């Protein structure tokens, strides 16, 4: 079975500050991990993904995430927040041969001027 | 342009109406999904079609009826809906056989039941 936990339904940062969105997964086999972003009244858009290989993954809009097997984590970071980063962020996992992704509950990122 | 197109983008319907949501993808994917996204609730997987297989969430009421005539098209037929069915309905598609590939989402249909 696979599951995802996103800690914090809301994260608030100031413009220019570090963004850290947390994601922990549960899987008995090596997972594939994804981060998606959703702007209001839009669909989900892929930010980045981890499949195999390098554990530090870079995505669009300056975001990156690091796969840490020992911590079963895949936290999303960005060094400097921009107002346009305000959105809902979803972590997702696929594992064990399942082609259906399991999504976390989402974290709303609020950016203050 | 995400490669997955949903129509209509917005829909207002009465509780006695019958309507359908449409989703179309030309990405060569062989799995298609319907999700419901309500305010302050997590994404809810409703139905999945892949090859000859249909997966459904048993908690979805029978007033929602999916149809997948081919690998590129997916419909969600709606009838006698309730106000609590108002939500953003998202369609997605993916390659079933390539584990590391992501799902592609449409823009969604914002449904309001009055």
Coordinates of C-alpha atoms in Angstrom, one line a residue:
Chain A
X1 CA 0.0 0.0 0.0
X2 CA 1.1 3.5 -0.7
X3 CA 0.3 6.8 1.1
X4 CA 1.4 10.4 1.3
X5 CA 1.3 12.8 4.2
X6 CA 1.7 16.5 3.7
X7 CA 2.5 18.3 6.9
X8 CA 0.7 21.6 7.2
X9 CA -2.4 22.5 5.2
X10 CA -1.2 26.1 5.0
X11 CA 2.3 27.5 4.8
X12 CA 2.9 31.3 4.9
X13 CA 6.1 33.0 3.9
X14 CA 7.3 36.4 3.1
X15 CA 8.3 37.3 -0.5
X16 CA 12.0 36.4 -0.8
X17 CA 12.0 33.9 2.0
X18 CA 12.8 30.2 1.8
X19 CA 9.9 28.0 0.8
X20 CA 9.7 24.5 2.5
X21 CA 6.7 22.2 1.9
X22 CA 6.9 18.8 3.5
X23 CA 5.9 15.5 2.1
X24 CA 6.4 12.0 3.7
X25 CA 5.4 8.8 1.9
X26 CA 4.8 5.3 2.9
X27 CA 5.7 2.5 0.6
X28 CA 7.1 -1.0 0.9
X29 CA 8.9 -0.7 -2.4
X30 CA 10.9 2.0 -4.1
X31 CA 8.5 4.8 -5.0
X32 CA 8.0 7.3 -7.8
X33 CA 7.4 10.7 -6.3
X34 CA 5.8 13.8 -7.7
X35 CA 5.0 17.4 -6.8
X36 CA 2.2 19.2 -8.6
X37 CA 1.1 22.8 -8.4
X38 CA -2.5 24.1 -8.8
X39 CA -3.5 27.7 -9.3
X40 CA -7.1 28.8 -8.6
X41 CA -9.7 27.1 -10.9
X42 CA -7.0 25.3 -12.8
X43 CA -5.9 21.7 -13.1
X44 CA -2.7 20.3 -11.5
X45 CA 0.6 20.9 -13.3
X46 CA 3.7 18.9 -12.7
X47 CA 6.5 20.7 -10.9
X48 CA 9.0 17.9 -10.7
X49 CA 9.4 14.2 -10.2
X50 CA 11.7 11.6 -8.8
X51 CA 12.0 8.2 -10.6
X52 CA 15.5 6.8 -10.2
X53 CA 19.0 8.2 -10.1
X54 CA 19.9 11.6 -8.6
X55 CA 18.0 12.2 -5.4
X56 CA 18.0 16.0 -5.8
X57 CA 15.5 16.8 -8.4
X58 CA 15.1 20.2 -10.0
X59 CA 11.8 21.4 -11.4
X60 CA 10.2 24.4 -13.0
X61 CA 9.9 27.9 -11.5
X62 CA 13.1 27.4 -9.3
X63 CA 11.7 24.6 -7.2
X64 CA 13.6 21.5 -6.2
X65 CA 13.0 18.4 -4.0
X66 CA 15.3 15.8 -2.4
X67 CA 14.4 12.2 -2.1
X68 CA 15.6 10.9 1.3
X69 CA 14.9 7.2 1.6
X70 CA 16.0 7.0 5.2
X71 CA 13.5 9.6 6.2
X72 CA 10.8 8.5 3.6
X73 CA 10.6 12.2 2.6
X74 CA 10.4 14.2 -0.5
X75 CA 10.2 17.9 0.7
X76 CA 9.8 20.7 -1.8
X77 CA 12.0 23.8 -1.5
X78 CA 12.6 27.1 -3.2
X79 CA 15.3 29.5 -2.0
X80 CA 13.3 32.7 -2.6
X81 CA 9.5 32.9 -2.7
X82 CA 7.8 35.0 -5.3
X83 CA 4.2 36.3 -5.1
X84 CA 3.4 34.2 -8.2
X85 CA 4.3 31.0 -6.2
X86 CA 1.1 31.4 -4.2
X87 CA -0.9 28.2 -5.0
X88 CA -1.9 24.8 -3.8
X89 CA 0.9 22.2 -3.9
X90 CA 0.3 18.4 -4.0
X91 CA 2.7 15.6 -3.3
X92 CA 1.9 12.2 -5.0
X93 CA 3.4 8.7 -4.9
X94 CA 3.2 5.7 -7.2
X95 CA 4.7 2.4 -6.0
X96 CA 4.5 -1.3 -6.1
X97 CA 3.5 -1.5 -9.7
X98 CA 0.3 0.6 -9.2
X99 CA -0.2 3.0 -12.0
X100 CA -2.7 5.0 -10.0
X101 CA -1.1 7.9 -8.1
X102 CA -2.0 8.6 -4.5
X103 CA -2.1 12.3 -3.7
X104 CA -1.6 14.1 -0.4
X105 CA -4.2 16.5 1.0
X106 CA -2.3 19.5 -0.4
X107 CA -0.6 22.5 1.1
X108 CA -1.7 26.0 0.4
X109 CA 1.3 28.3 0.0
X110 CA 0.6 32.0 1.0
X111 CA 3.2 34.6 0.0
X112 CA 3.2 37.9 1.8
X113 CA 4.7 41.0 0.3
Chain B
X1 CA -2.3 23.7 -23.2
X2 CA -1.9 20.6 -21.1
X3 CA -2.8 18.0 -23.6
X4 CA -6.0 17.1 -21.7
X5 CA -9.1 19.1 -22.7
X6 CA -12.2 19.3 -20.5
X7 CA -15.5 20.8 -21.6
X8 CA -17.4 22.7 -20.4
X9 CA -15.2 24.8 -18.1
X10 CA -18.2 25.9 -16.1
X11 CA -21.6 24.3 -15.6
X12 CA -24.6 25.3 -13.6
X13 CA -27.3 22.7 -13.3
X14 CA -30.5 22.1 -11.4
X15 CA -31.0 19.1 -9.3
X16 CA -33.4 17.5 -11.9
X17 CA -31.1 18.1 -14.9
X18 CA -29.0 15.6 -16.8
X19 CA -25.7 16.8 -18.1
X20 CA -22.4 15.3 -19.2
X21 CA -18.8 16.3 -18.7
X22 CA -16.3 15.6 -21.4
X23 CA -12.6 14.9 -21.4
X24 CA -10.3 14.4 -24.3
X25 CA -6.6 13.6 -24.5
X26 CA -4.4 13.1 -27.5
X27 CA -1.2 12.2 -25.6
X28 CA -1.3 8.5 -26.5
X29 CA -2.1 7.6 -22.9
X30 CA -3.9 4.5 -21.9
X31 CA -5.4 5.4 -18.5
X32 CA -7.9 8.1 -17.8
X33 CA -9.2 9.4 -14.4
X34 CA -12.0 11.5 -12.9
X35 CA -11.3 13.4 -9.7
X36 CA -13.6 15.5 -7.6
X37 CA -12.1 18.5 -5.7
X38 CA -14.3 20.1 -3.1
X39 CA -13.4 23.1 -1.1
X40 CA -11.2 22.3 1.9
X41 CA -11.3 18.6 1.1
X42 CA -8.6 16.4 -0.5
X43 CA -8.6 15.2 -4.1
X44 CA -11.1 12.4 -4.4
X45 CA -10.4 9.7 -7.0
X46 CA -13.8 8.8 -8.5
X47 CA -13.1 6.5 -11.5
X48 CA -10.3 5.1 -13.5
X49 CA -10.4 3.5 -17.0
X50 CA -7.4 1.7 -18.3
X51 CA -7.4 -0.8 -21.2
X52 CA -10.3 -3.1 -20.3
X53 CA -10.3 -2.3 -16.6
X54 CA -12.5 0.1 -14.7
X55 CA -11.6 1.1 -11.1
X56 CA -14.2 2.9 -9.1
X57 CA -14.3 4.5 -5.7
X58 CA -17.2 2.7 -4.0
X59 CA -18.2 5.9 -2.1
X60 CA -19.1 7.7 -5.3
X61 CA -22.9 7.9 -5.6
X62 CA -24.7 6.3 -8.5
X63 CA -25.9 9.7 -9.8
X64 CA -22.4 9.9 -11.3
X65 CA -21.9 7.5 -14.3
X66 CA -18.7 7.3 -16.2
X67 CA -18.2 6.3 -19.8
X68 CA -15.0 5.6 -21.7
X69 CA -15.8 4.8 -25.4
X70 CA -12.1 4.7 -26.4
X71 CA -8.7 5.5 -24.9
X72 CA -8.9 9.2 -25.9
X73 CA -12.3 10.1 -24.5
X74 CA -13.9 10.0 -21.1
X75 CA -17.3 11.2 -20.0
X76 CA -19.0 11.8 -16.7
X77 CA -22.7 11.6 -16.9
X78 CA -24.6 13.5 -14.2
X79 CA -28.2 13.1 -13.1
X80 CA -30.3 14.2 -10.2
X81 CA -27.3 15.8 -8.4
X82 CA -27.3 17.4 -5.0
X83 CA -25.9 20.7 -3.9
X84 CA -23.0 19.0 -2.2
X85 CA -21.9 17.7 -5.6
X86 CA -20.8 21.2 -6.5
X87 CA -17.1 21.0 -7.0
X88 CA -14.2 21.2 -9.5
X89 CA -14.1 18.0 -11.5
X90 CA -10.7 17.1 -12.9
X91 CA -9.9 14.7 -15.6
X92 CA -6.4 13.3 -15.9
X93 CA -4.6 10.8 -18.1
X94 CA -1.3 8.8 -18.0
X95 CA 0.7 5.9 -19.3
X96 CA -0.4 2.9 -17.4
X97 CA 2.7 0.9 -18.2
X98 CA 5.4 3.5 -17.5
X99 CA 5.7 3.8 -13.7
X100 CA 7.8 6.9 -13.6
X101 CA 5.6 9.0 -15.8
X102 CA 3.2 11.6 -14.4
X103 CA -0.5 12.2 -14.8
X104 CA -1.5 15.1 -17.0
X105 CA -4.5 17.1 -15.8
X106 CA -7.2 19.1 -17.6
X107 CA -8.2 22.5 -16.5
X108 CA -11.3 21.1 -14.8
X109 CA -15.0 21.7 -14.9
X110 CA -16.4 24.0 -12.2
X111 CA -19.8 22.5 -11.4
X112 CA -22.5 24.3 -9.5
X113 CA -25.7 22.5 -8.5
X114 CA -28.6 24.8 -7.7

